[in-house]
Amino acid sequence: MAERFRAFSFVDRITELDPGVRAVGRYAIPVPVGRFPASLVAESVGQLAAWASMAKLEFRRRPVAGLAGQVDFLAAASPGETLDLEVHINTCDDDAVAYGGSASIGGERIVVLADCVGPMLPIEEFDDPAALRRDLETLLGPGAPAGRFSGVAARATNILDRIPGERVRAELRVPGSAPFFGDHFPRRPVFPGTLLLDSQIELALALARELPAFAGRSLVPACVRDVKIRAFTPPGQVLELRVEVLEADADRATLSLAARGNGKPVSTGRVEIVSGRAG
Amino acid sequence: MQKEITTEEIQAVFPKVAQIIADALGCDIDQVKPEVPLIEGLDAESIDFLDLIFRLERAFGVKIPRGKIVEDARGDLAEADFEQKGAVTEIGLKRLKEFLSEVPADRFKTPMKAADIPKLFTPETFCKVVIRAQRAQAAA
């Protein structure tokens, strides 16, 4: 499949690998993608952890979705920049991988993941184990070709109802087809939790801009906490997103994030928004 | 056979365990009663149990292997004696009732699918998991 190992793959090379213990790698953000959100930087760290855990379990199982205890967004990444990735695996067995890690640019950490857990599921349901082994060889050897990722089409959220500065309910129509589904995952398309998170963060930023204390200031996500993916989202599903301000002061707002699909919880979490420089 | 876990031991860890359960499930701590079934009463899912185990490990500084509850319930019983074709055997069910003594008898179904065992788990079950892990650590 043309999209496999391309359309949603965010590790280009693995320079150090101790399966089930640690890994170091890198990813060059292609220039044409235009935007590379913080959630995809976190995705690239998570993908490096996935390689380190799949290698440990000899490609019998792979982590899918899961939870992120804390992800700090320290600086933004821009197309054309190269992410230096590192992960440390705390535990890795047939049930779960627990890990932390970071992405850096030019020696400065821009995203830090802590207390992350990926449930391990049978790999055959999602991808061809032999193809994954070959991909790992590529990553450990010459590296994957640069510029594989060509960006993700903007996902429109339709506002269903809102109380400005308090809460918003919106609908996200997951596309029925998209290149990333061919890579995430080749045998079972699942809407990536990090793309969902990106939409949720955008809604949270819009809501936080309505807070009087933040008026006229530029806002950025500082961190997400307790993000938990509770169900797989197939192509074409309509998700209901709810974002609510939990607390806010002059410099920081904490908002809850929830997504539901087919009447069931799909994800939960919290985001902290901080004011950056004066806008 | 391990020394029985006392009510006092459970009461000592319950407030912290309840707070961790409330955080993991995103529910109000007042909803976390010792006997409430986590799946049917508080909408917990398998990812929540994974979350819960890691949170308990971090908060109490103990090691809790996944699958530990069922493994401990089985004890020295061979896996084939505990479970056959996905159903808990009669002797397995007896073990389970003894082990999950905090769970009312009417919540054990016959036949019981092994996959349904987590439906029995309550906050008290996880208090006992923590206490056993603490004891194991102290003995090591």
mmCIF file with all atom_site columns, N, CA, C and O in Angstrom, chain B residues 29-78:
data_model
loop_
_atom_site.group_PDB
_atom_site.id
_atom_site.type_symbol
_atom_site.label_atom_id
_atom_site.label_alt_id
_atom_site.label_comp_id
_atom_site.label_asym_id
_atom_site.label_entity_id
_atom_site.label_seq_id
_atom_site.pdbx_PDB_ins_code
_atom_site.Cartn_x
_atom_site.Cartn_y
_atom_site.Cartn_z
_atom_site.occupancy
_atom_site.B_iso_or_equiv
_atom_site.pdbx_formal_charge
_atom_site.auth_seq_id
_atom_site.auth_comp_id
_atom_site.auth_asym_id
_atom_site.auth_atom_id
_atom_site.pdbx_PDB_model_num
ATOM 1   N N  . ILE B 1 29 ? -14.886 11.738  43.829 1.00 0.00 ? 29 ILE B N  1
ATOM 2   C CA . ILE B 1 29 ? -14.391 10.794  44.839 1.00 0.00 ? 29 ILE B CA 1
ATOM 3   C C  . ILE B 1 29 ? -15.545 10.243  45.700 1.00 0.00 ? 29 ILE B C  1
ATOM 4   O O  . ILE B 1 29 ? -15.478 9.108   46.179 1.00 0.00 ? 29 ILE B O  1
ATOM 5   N N  . ASP B 1 30 ? -16.624 11.009  45.846 1.00 0.00 ? 30 ASP B N  1
ATOM 6   C CA . ASP B 1 30 ? -17.762 10.522  46.631 1.00 0.00 ? 30 ASP B CA 1
ATOM 7   C C  . ASP B 1 30 ? -18.425 9.292   46.010 1.00 0.00 ? 30 ASP B C  1
ATOM 8   O O  . ASP B 1 30 ? -19.109 8.537   46.696 1.00 0.00 ? 30 ASP B O  1
ATOM 9   N N  . GLN B 1 31 ? -18.225 9.124   44.705 1.00 0.00 ? 31 GLN B N  1
ATOM 10  C CA . GLN B 1 31 ? -18.810 7.952   44.025 1.00 0.00 ? 31 GLN B CA 1
ATOM 11  C C  . GLN B 1 31 ? -17.994 6.687   44.293 1.00 0.00 ? 31 GLN B C  1
ATOM 12  O O  . GLN B 1 31 ? -18.466 5.580   44.056 1.00 0.00 ? 31 GLN B O  1
ATOM 13  N N  . VAL B 1 32 ? -16.752 6.870   44.745 1.00 0.00 ? 32 VAL B N  1
ATOM 14  C CA . VAL B 1 32 ? -15.864 5.720   44.918 1.00 0.00 ? 32 VAL B CA 1
ATOM 15  C C  . VAL B 1 32 ? -16.064 5.114   46.308 1.00 0.00 ? 32 VAL B C  1
ATOM 16  O O  . VAL B 1 32 ? -15.333 5.403   47.247 1.00 0.00 ? 32 VAL B O  1
ATOM 17  N N  . LYS B 1 33 ? -17.113 4.298   46.415 1.00 0.00 ? 33 LYS B N  1
ATOM 18  C CA . LYS B 1 33 ? -17.367 3.558   47.656 1.00 0.00 ? 33 LYS B CA 1
ATOM 19  C C  . LYS B 1 33 ? -16.561 2.261   47.606 1.00 0.00 ? 33 LYS B C  1
ATOM 20  O O  . LYS B 1 33 ? -16.322 1.728   46.508 1.00 0.00 ? 33 LYS B O  1
ATOM 21  N N  . PRO B 1 34 ? -16.189 1.726   48.764 1.00 0.00 ? 34 PRO B N  1
ATOM 22  C CA . PRO B 1 34 ? -15.335 0.517   48.749 1.00 0.00 ? 34 PRO B CA 1
ATOM 23  C C  . PRO B 1 34 ? -15.932 -0.638  47.958 1.00 0.00 ? 34 PRO B C  1
ATOM 24  O O  . PRO B 1 34 ? -15.212 -1.401  47.337 1.00 0.00 ? 34 PRO B O  1
ATOM 25  N N  . GLU B 1 35 ? -17.278 -0.743  47.941 1.00 0.00 ? 35 GLU B N  1
ATOM 26  C CA . GLU B 1 35 ? -17.899 -1.943  47.362 1.00 0.00 ? 35 GLU B CA 1
ATOM 27  C C  . GLU B 1 35 ? -18.461 -1.733  45.964 1.00 0.00 ? 35 GLU B C  1
ATOM 28  O O  . GLU B 1 35 ? -19.024 -2.653  45.383 1.00 0.00 ? 35 GLU B O  1
ATOM 29  N N  . VAL B 1 36 ? -18.318 -0.539  45.390 1.00 0.00 ? 36 VAL B N  1
ATOM 30  C CA . VAL B 1 36 ? -18.945 -0.290  44.087 1.00 0.00 ? 36 VAL B CA 1
ATOM 31  C C  . VAL B 1 36 ? -18.191 -1.050  42.972 1.00 0.00 ? 36 VAL B C  1
ATOM 32  O O  . VAL B 1 36 ? -16.969 -1.010  42.915 1.00 0.00 ? 36 VAL B O  1
ATOM 33  N N  . PRO B 1 37 ? -18.924 -1.793  42.112 1.00 0.00 ? 37 PRO B N  1
ATOM 34  C CA . PRO B 1 37 ? -18.225 -2.460  41.013 1.00 0.00 ? 37 PRO B CA 1
ATOM 35  C C  . PRO B 1 37 ? -17.669 -1.411  40.041 1.00 0.00 ? 37 PRO B C  1
ATOM 36  O O  . PRO B 1 37 ? -18.412 -0.524  39.623 1.00 0.00 ? 37 PRO B O  1
ATOM 37  N N  . LEU B 1 38 ? -16.384 -1.516  39.723 1.00 0.00 ? 38 LEU B N  1
ATOM 38  C CA . LEU B 1 38 ? -15.764 -0.451  38.928 1.00 0.00 ? 38 LEU B CA 1
ATOM 39  C C  . LEU B 1 38 ? -16.307 -0.409  37.503 1.00 0.00 ? 38 LEU B C  1
ATOM 40  O O  . LEU B 1 38 ? -16.462 0.660   36.933 1.00 0.00 ? 38 LEU B O  1
ATOM 41  N N  . ILE B 1 39 ? -16.588 -1.575  36.915 1.00 0.00 ? 39 ILE B N  1
ATOM 42  C CA . ILE B 1 39 ? -17.057 -1.583  35.524 1.00 0.00 ? 39 ILE B CA 1
ATOM 43  C C  . ILE B 1 39 ? -18.528 -1.181  35.453 1.00 0.00 ? 39 ILE B C  1
ATOM 44  O O  . ILE B 1 39 ? -18.888 -0.245  34.743 1.00 0.00 ? 39 ILE B O  1
ATOM 45  N N  . GLU B 1 40 ? -19.350 -1.884  36.197 1.00 0.00 ? 40 GLU B N  1
ATOM 46  C CA . GLU B 1 40 ? -20.786 -1.610  36.067 1.00 0.00 ? 40 GLU B CA 1
ATOM 47  C C  . GLU B 1 40 ? -21.228 -0.379  36.859 1.00 0.00 ? 40 GLU B C  1
ATOM 48  O O  . GLU B 1 40 ? -22.199 0.279   36.493 1.00 0.00 ? 40 GLU B O  1
ATOM 49  N N  . GLY B 1 41 ? -20.492 -0.053  37.915 1.00 0.00 ? 41 GLY B N  1
ATOM 50  C CA . GLY B 1 41 ? -20.905 1.078   38.739 1.00 0.00 ? 41 GLY B CA 1
ATOM 51  C C  . GLY B 1 41 ? -20.249 2.392   38.346 1.00 0.00 ? 41 GLY B C  1
ATOM 52  O O  . GLY B 1 41 ? -20.843 3.458   38.495 1.00 0.00 ? 41 GLY B O  1
ATOM 53  N N  . LEU B 1 42 ? -19.005 2.326   37.843 1.00 0.00 ? 42 LEU B N  1
ATOM 54  C CA . LEU B 1 42 ? -18.293 3.571   37.550 1.00 0.00 ? 42 LEU B CA 1
ATOM 55  C C  . LEU B 1 42 ? -17.801 3.639   36.095 1.00 0.00 ? 42 LEU B C  1
ATOM 56  O O  . LEU B 1 42 ? -16.960 4.478   35.756 1.00 0.00 ? 42 LEU B O  1
ATOM 57  N N  . ASP B 1 43 ? -18.332 2.749   35.249 1.00 0.00 ? 43 ASP B N  1
ATOM 58  C CA . ASP B 1 43 ? -18.026 2.769   33.803 1.00 0.00 ? 43 ASP B CA 1
ATOM 59  C C  . ASP B 1 43 ? -16.546 2.589   33.480 1.00 0.00 ? 43 ASP B C  1
ATOM 60  O O  . ASP B 1 43 ? -16.058 3.119   32.477 1.00 0.00 ? 43 ASP B O  1
ATOM 61  N N  . ALA B 1 44 ? -15.818 1.879   34.322 1.00 0.00 ? 44 ALA B N  1
ATOM 62  C CA . ALA B 1 44 ? -14.401 1.643   34.029 1.00 0.00 ? 44 ALA B CA 1
ATOM 63  C C  . ALA B 1 44 ? -14.279 0.686   32.841 1.00 0.00 ? 44 ALA B C  1
ATOM 64  O O  . ALA B 1 44 ? -15.134 -0.170  32.619 1.00 0.00 ? 44 ALA B O  1
ATOM 65  N N  . GLU B 1 45 ? -13.201 0.882   32.063 1.00 0.00 ? 45 GLU B N  1
ATOM 66  C CA . GLU B 1 45 ? -12.921 -0.006  30.928 1.00 0.00 ? 45 GLU B CA 1
ATOM 67  C C  . GLU B 1 45 ? -11.517 -0.562  31.111 1.00 0.00 ? 45 GLU B C  1
ATOM 68  O O  . GLU B 1 45 ? -10.796 -0.156  32.028 1.00 0.00 ? 45 GLU B O  1
ATOM 69  N N  . SER B 1 46 ? -11.142 -1.465  30.207 1.00 0.00 ? 46 SER B N  1
ATOM 70  C CA . SER B 1 46 ? -9.842  -2.131  30.391 1.00 0.00 ? 46 SER B CA 1
ATOM 71  C C  . SER B 1 46 ? -8.688  -1.129  30.443 1.00 0.00 ? 46 SER B C  1
ATOM 72  O O  . SER B 1 46 ? -7.760  -1.290  31.229 1.00 0.00 ? 46 SER B O  1
ATOM 73  N N  . ILE B 1 47 ? -8.765  -0.067  29.635 1.00 0.00 ? 47 ILE B N  1
ATOM 74  C CA . ILE B 1 47 ? -7.693  0.943   29.651 1.00 0.00 ? 47 ILE B CA 1
ATOM 75  C C  . ILE B 1 47 ? -7.616  1.609   31.031 1.00 0.00 ? 47 ILE B C  1
ATOM 76  O O  . ILE B 1 47 ? -6.543  1.984   31.494 1.00 0.00 ? 47 ILE B O  1
ATOM 77  N N  . ASP B 1 48 ? -8.772  1.706   31.719 1.00 0.00 ? 48 ASP B N  1
ATOM 78  C CA . ASP B 1 48 ? -8.778  2.318   33.057 1.00 0.00 ? 48 ASP B CA 1
ATOM 79  C C  . ASP B 1 48 ? -8.045  1.429   34.073 1.00 0.00 ? 48 ASP B C  1
ATOM 80  O O  . ASP B 1 48 ? -7.364  1.926   34.963 1.00 0.00 ? 48 ASP B O  1
ATOM 81  N N  . PHE B 1 49 ? -8.210  0.105   33.916 1.00 0.00 ? 49 PHE B N  1
ATOM 82  C CA . PHE B 1 49 ? -7.507  -0.798  34.837 1.00 0.00 ? 49 PHE B CA 1
ATOM 83  C C  . PHE B 1 49 ? -5.999  -0.683  34.656 1.00 0.00 ? 49 PHE B C  1
ATOM 84  O O  . PHE B 1 49 ? -5.235  -0.687  35.621 1.00 0.00 ? 49 PHE B O  1
ATOM 85  N N  . LEU B 1 50 ? -5.589  -0.569  33.382 1.00 0.00 ? 50 LEU B N  1
ATOM 86  C CA . LEU B 1 50 ? -4.164  -0.392  33.092 1.00 0.00 ? 50 LEU B CA 1
ATOM 87  C C  . LEU B 1 50 ? -3.665  0.907   33.731 1.00 0.00 ? 50 LEU B C  1
ATOM 88  O O  . LEU B 1 50 ? -2.630  0.947   34.404 1.00 0.00 ? 50 LEU B O  1
ATOM 89  N N  . ASP B 1 51 ? -4.436  1.958   33.524 1.00 0.00 ? 51 ASP B N  1
ATOM 90  C CA . ASP B 1 51 ? -4.117  3.268   34.092 1.00 0.00 ? 51 ASP B CA 1
ATOM 91  C C  . ASP B 1 51 ? -4.012  3.169   35.616 1.00 0.00 ? 51 ASP B C  1
ATOM 92  O O  . ASP B 1 51 ? -3.049  3.640   36.237 1.00 0.00 ? 51 ASP B O  1
ATOM 93  N N  . LEU B 1 52 ? -5.011  2.512   36.193 1.00 0.00 ? 52 LEU B N  1
ATOM 94  C CA . LEU B 1 52 ? -5.093  2.376   37.649 1.00 0.00 ? 52 LEU B CA 1
ATOM 95  C C  . LEU B 1 52 ? -3.862  1.658   38.219 1.00 0.00 ? 52 LEU B C  1
ATOM 96  O O  . LEU B 1 52 ? -3.274  2.114   39.211 1.00 0.00 ? 52 LEU B O  1
ATOM 97  N N  . ILE B 1 53 ? -3.487  0.572   37.576 1.00 0.00 ? 53 ILE B N  1
ATOM 98  C CA . ILE B 1 53 ? -2.331  -0.199  38.055 1.00 0.00 ? 53 ILE B CA 1
ATOM 99  C C  . ILE B 1 53 ? -1.067  0.674   38.044 1.00 0.00 ? 53 ILE B C  1
ATOM 100 O O  . ILE B 1 53 ? -0.311  0.711   39.026 1.00 0.00 ? 53 ILE B O  1
ATOM 101 N N  . PHE B 1 54 ? -0.857  1.408   36.942 1.00 0.00 ? 54 PHE B N  1
ATOM 102 C CA . PHE B 1 54 ? 0.349   2.246   36.874 1.00 0.00 ? 54 PHE B CA 1
ATOM 103 C C  . PHE B 1 54 ? 0.291   3.389   37.891 1.00 0.00 ? 54 PHE B C  1
ATOM 104 O O  . PHE B 1 54 ? 1.300   3.751   38.487 1.00 0.00 ? 54 PHE B O  1
ATOM 105 N N  . ARG B 1 55 ? -0.884  3.948   38.090 1.00 0.00 ? 55 ARG B N  1
ATOM 106 C CA . ARG B 1 55 ? -1.011  5.024   39.081 1.00 0.00 ? 55 ARG B CA 1
ATOM 107 C C  . ARG B 1 55 ? -0.756  4.507   40.499 1.00 0.00 ? 55 ARG B C  1
ATOM 108 O O  . ARG B 1 55 ? -0.111  5.180   41.306 1.00 0.00 ? 55 ARG B O  1
ATOM 109 N N  . LEU B 1 56 ? -1.281  3.315   40.800 1.00 0.00 ? 56 LEU B N  1
ATOM 110 C CA . LEU B 1 56 ? -1.068  2.734   42.133 1.00 0.00 ? 56 LEU B CA 1
ATOM 111 C C  . LEU B 1 56 ? 0.412   2.429   42.343 1.00 0.00 ? 56 LEU B C  1
ATOM 112 O O  . LEU B 1 56 ? 0.955   2.659   43.423 1.00 0.00 ? 56 LEU B O  1
ATOM 113 N N  . GLU B 1 57 ? 1.048   1.917   41.287 1.00 0.00 ? 57 GLU B N  1
ATOM 114 C CA . GLU B 1 57 ? 2.492   1.634   41.394 1.00 0.00 ? 57 GLU B CA 1
ATOM 115 C C  . GLU B 1 57 ? 3.265   2.903   41.749 1.00 0.00 ? 57 GLU B C  1
ATOM 116 O O  . GLU B 1 57 ? 4.125   2.903   42.618 1.00 0.00 ? 57 GLU B O  1
ATOM 117 N N  . ARG B 1 58 ? 2.948   3.996   41.043 1.00 0.00 ? 58 ARG B N  1
ATOM 118 C CA . ARG B 1 58 ? 3.678   5.246   41.270 1.00 0.00 ? 58 ARG B CA 1
ATOM 119 C C  . ARG B 1 58 ? 3.366   5.814   42.649 1.00 0.00 ? 58 ARG B C  1
ATOM 120 O O  . ARG B 1 58 ? 4.257   6.253   43.370 1.00 0.00 ? 58 ARG B O  1
ATOM 121 N N  . ALA B 1 59 ? 2.082   5.782   43.030 1.00 0.00 ? 59 ALA B N  1
ATOM 122 C CA . ALA B 1 59 ? 1.682   6.417   44.287 1.00 0.00 ? 59 ALA B CA 1
ATOM 123 C C  . ALA B 1 59 ? 2.185   5.654   45.512 1.00 0.00 ? 59 ALA B C  1
ATOM 124 O O  . ALA B 1 59 ? 2.528   6.254   46.516 1.00 0.00 ? 59 ALA B O  1
ATOM 125 N N  . PHE B 1 60 ? 2.201   4.330   45.431 1.00 0.00 ? 60 PHE B N  1
ATOM 126 C CA . PHE B 1 60 ? 2.588   3.530   46.594 1.00 0.00 ? 60 PHE B CA 1
ATOM 127 C C  . PHE B 1 60 ? 4.017   3.000   46.501 1.00 0.00 ? 60 PHE B C  1
ATOM 128 O O  . PHE B 1 60 ? 4.495   2.353   47.437 1.00 0.00 ? 60 PHE B O  1
ATOM 129 N N  . GLY B 1 61 ? 4.677   3.256   45.365 1.00 0.00 ? 61 GLY B N  1
ATOM 130 C CA . GLY B 1 61 ? 6.059   2.798   45.204 1.00 0.00 ? 61 GLY B CA 1
ATOM 131 C C  . GLY B 1 61 ? 6.185   1.285   45.236 1.00 0.00 ? 61 GLY B C  1
ATOM 132 O O  . GLY B 1 61 ? 7.116   0.731   45.820 1.00 0.00 ? 61 GLY B O  1
ATOM 133 N N  . VAL B 1 62 ? 5.197   0.607   44.633 1.00 0.00 ? 62 VAL B N  1
ATOM 134 C CA . VAL B 1 62 ? 5.227   -0.860  44.604 1.00 0.00 ? 62 VAL B CA 1
ATOM 135 C C  . VAL B 1 62 ? 5.182   -1.342  43.157 1.00 0.00 ? 62 VAL B C  1
ATOM 136 O O  . VAL B 1 62 ? 4.939   -0.557  42.244 1.00 0.00 ? 62 VAL B O  1
ATOM 137 N N  . LYS B 1 63 ? 5.410   -2.629  42.975 1.00 0.00 ? 63 LYS B N  1
ATOM 138 C CA . LYS B 1 63 ? 5.357   -3.229  41.643 1.00 0.00 ? 63 LYS B CA 1
ATOM 139 C C  . LYS B 1 63 ? 4.112   -4.116  41.584 1.00 0.00 ? 63 LYS B C  1
ATOM 140 O O  . LYS B 1 63 ? 3.906   -4.969  42.444 1.00 0.00 ? 63 LYS B O  1
ATOM 141 N N  . ILE B 1 64 ? 3.257   -3.871  40.607 1.00 0.00 ? 64 ILE B N  1
ATOM 142 C CA . ILE B 1 64 ? 2.039   -4.685  40.460 1.00 0.00 ? 64 ILE B CA 1
ATOM 143 C C  . ILE B 1 64 ? 1.993   -5.229  39.030 1.00 0.00 ? 64 ILE B C  1
ATOM 144 O O  . ILE B 1 64 ? 1.596   -4.511  38.114 1.00 0.00 ? 64 ILE B O  1
ATOM 145 N N  . PRO B 1 65 ? 2.423   -6.470  38.831 1.00 0.00 ? 65 PRO B N  1
ATOM 146 C CA . PRO B 1 65 ? 2.367   -6.999  37.467 1.00 0.00 ? 65 PRO B CA 1
ATOM 147 C C  . PRO B 1 65 ? 0.937   -7.058  36.952 1.00 0.00 ? 65 PRO B C  1
ATOM 148 O O  . PRO B 1 65 ? 0.013   -7.324  37.734 1.00 0.00 ? 65 PRO B O  1
ATOM 149 N N  . ARG B 1 66 ? 0.760   -6.761  35.651 1.00 0.00 ? 66 ARG B N  1
ATOM 150 C CA . ARG B 1 66 ? -0.583  -6.858  35.061 1.00 0.00 ? 66 ARG B CA 1
ATOM 151 C C  . ARG B 1 66 ? -1.057  -8.304  35.136 1.00 0.00 ? 66 ARG B C  1
ATOM 152 O O  . ARG B 1 66 ? -0.257  -9.237  35.078 1.00 0.00 ? 66 ARG B O  1
ATOM 153 N N  . GLY B 1 67 ? -2.331  -8.494  35.297 1.00 0.00 ? 67 GLY B N  1
ATOM 154 C CA . GLY B 1 67 ? -2.887  -9.847  35.394 1.00 0.00 ? 67 GLY B CA 1
ATOM 155 C C  . GLY B 1 67 ? -2.690  -10.453 36.768 1.00 0.00 ? 67 GLY B C  1
ATOM 156 O O  . GLY B 1 67 ? -2.993  -11.609 37.014 1.00 0.00 ? 67 GLY B O  1
ATOM 157 N N  . LYS B 1 68 ? -2.172  -9.623  37.683 1.00 0.00 ? 68 LYS B N  1
ATOM 158 C CA . LYS B 1 68 ? -1.797  -10.108 39.004 1.00 0.00 ? 68 LYS B CA 1
ATOM 159 C C  . LYS B 1 68 ? -3.012  -10.579 39.816 1.00 0.00 ? 68 LYS B C  1
ATOM 160 O O  . LYS B 1 68 ? -2.904  -11.552 40.564 1.00 0.00 ? 68 LYS B O  1
ATOM 161 N N  . ILE B 1 69 ? -4.135  -9.919  39.660 1.00 0.00 ? 69 ILE B N  1
ATOM 162 C CA . ILE B 1 69 ? -5.287  -10.261 40.499 1.00 0.00 ? 69 ILE B CA 1
ATOM 163 C C  . ILE B 1 69 ? -5.738  -11.687 40.208 1.00 0.00 ? 69 ILE B C  1
ATOM 164 O O  . ILE B 1 69 ? -5.889  -12.505 41.114 1.00 0.00 ? 69 ILE B O  1
ATOM 165 N N  . VAL B 1 70 ? -5.927  -11.978 38.909 1.00 0.00 ? 70 VAL B N  1
ATOM 166 C CA . VAL B 1 70 ? -6.382  -13.321 38.547 1.00 0.00 ? 70 VAL B CA 1
ATOM 167 C C  . VAL B 1 70 ? -5.301  -14.350 38.883 1.00 0.00 ? 70 VAL B C  1
ATOM 168 O O  . VAL B 1 70 ? -5.595  -15.430 39.403 1.00 0.00 ? 70 VAL B O  1
ATOM 169 N N  . GLU B 1 71 ? -4.059  -13.980 38.630 1.00 0.00 ? 71 GLU B N  1
ATOM 170 C CA . GLU B 1 71 ? -2.943  -14.893 38.918 1.00 0.00 ? 71 GLU B CA 1
ATOM 171 C C  . GLU B 1 71 ? -2.882  -15.226 40.412 1.00 0.00 ? 71 GLU B C  1
ATOM 172 O O  . GLU B 1 71 ? -2.731  -16.387 40.801 1.00 0.00 ? 71 GLU B O  1
ATOM 173 N N  . ASP B 1 72 ? -3.043  -14.213 41.246 1.00 0.00 ? 72 ASP B N  1
ATOM 174 C CA . ASP B 1 72 ? -3.024  -14.433 42.693 1.00 0.00 ? 72 ASP B CA 1
ATOM 175 C C  . ASP B 1 72 ? -4.233  -15.249 43.150 1.00 0.00 ? 72 ASP B C  1
ATOM 176 O O  . ASP B 1 72 ? -4.138  -16.068 44.055 1.00 0.00 ? 72 ASP B O  1
ATOM 177 N N  . ALA B 1 73 ? -5.380  -14.990 42.509 1.00 0.00 ? 73 ALA B N  1
ATOM 178 C CA . ALA B 1 73 ? -6.586  -15.737 42.876 1.00 0.00 ? 73 ALA B CA 1
ATOM 179 C C  . ALA B 1 73 ? -6.384  -17.212 42.568 1.00 0.00 ? 73 ALA B C  1
ATOM 180 O O  . ALA B 1 73 ? -6.789  -18.083 43.346 1.00 0.00 ? 73 ALA B O  1
ATOM 181 N N  . ARG B 1 74 ? -5.739  -17.482 41.453 1.00 0.00 ? 74 ARG B N  1
ATOM 182 C CA . ARG B 1 74 ? -5.501  -18.865 41.023 1.00 0.00 ? 74 ARG B CA 1
ATOM 183 C C  . ARG B 1 74 ? -4.531  -19.565 41.971 1.00 0.00 ? 74 ARG B C  1
ATOM 184 O O  . ARG B 1 74 ? -4.657  -20.759 42.247 1.00 0.00 ? 74 ARG B O  1
ATOM 185 N N  . GLY B 1 75 ? -3.573  -18.781 42.490 1.00 0.00 ? 75 GLY B N  1
ATOM 186 C CA . GLY B 1 75 ? -2.593  -19.323 43.441 1.00 0.00 ? 75 GLY B CA 1
ATOM 187 C C  . GLY B 1 75 ? -1.842  -20.504 42.855 1.00 0.00 ? 75 GLY B C  1
ATOM 188 O O  . GLY B 1 75 ? -1.352  -20.426 41.737 1.00 0.00 ? 75 GLY B O  1
ATOM 189 N N  . ASP B 1 76 ? -1.814  -21.619 43.609 1.00 0.00 ? 76 ASP B N  1
ATOM 190 C CA . ASP B 1 76 ? -1.053  -22.787 43.153 1.00 0.00 ? 76 ASP B CA 1
ATOM 191 C C  . ASP B 1 76 ? -1.874  -23.688 42.226 1.00 0.00 ? 76 ASP B C  1
ATOM 192 O O  . ASP B 1 76 ? -1.422  -24.743 41.800 1.00 0.00 ? 76 ASP B O  1
ATOM 193 N N  . LEU B 1 77 ? -3.085  -23.266 41.918 1.00 0.00 ? 77 LEU B N  1
ATOM 194 C CA . LEU B 1 77 ? -3.943  -24.059 41.041 1.00 0.00 ? 77 LEU B CA 1
ATOM 195 C C  . LEU B 1 77 ? -3.422  -23.939 39.593 1.00 0.00 ? 77 LEU B C  1
ATOM 196 O O  . LEU B 1 77 ? -3.123  -22.842 39.146 1.00 0.00 ? 77 LEU B O  1
ATOM 197 N N  . ALA B 1 78 ? -3.333  -25.073 38.892 1.00 0.00 ? 78 ALA B N  1
ATOM 198 C CA . ALA B 1 78 ? -2.873  -25.023 37.505 1.00 0.00 ? 78 ALA B CA 1
ATOM 199 C C  . ALA B 1 78 ? -3.889  -24.239 36.678 1.00 0.00 ? 78 ALA B C  1
ATOM 200 O O  . ALA B 1 78 ? -5.088  -24.255 36.993 1.00 0.00 ? 78 ALA B O  1
#
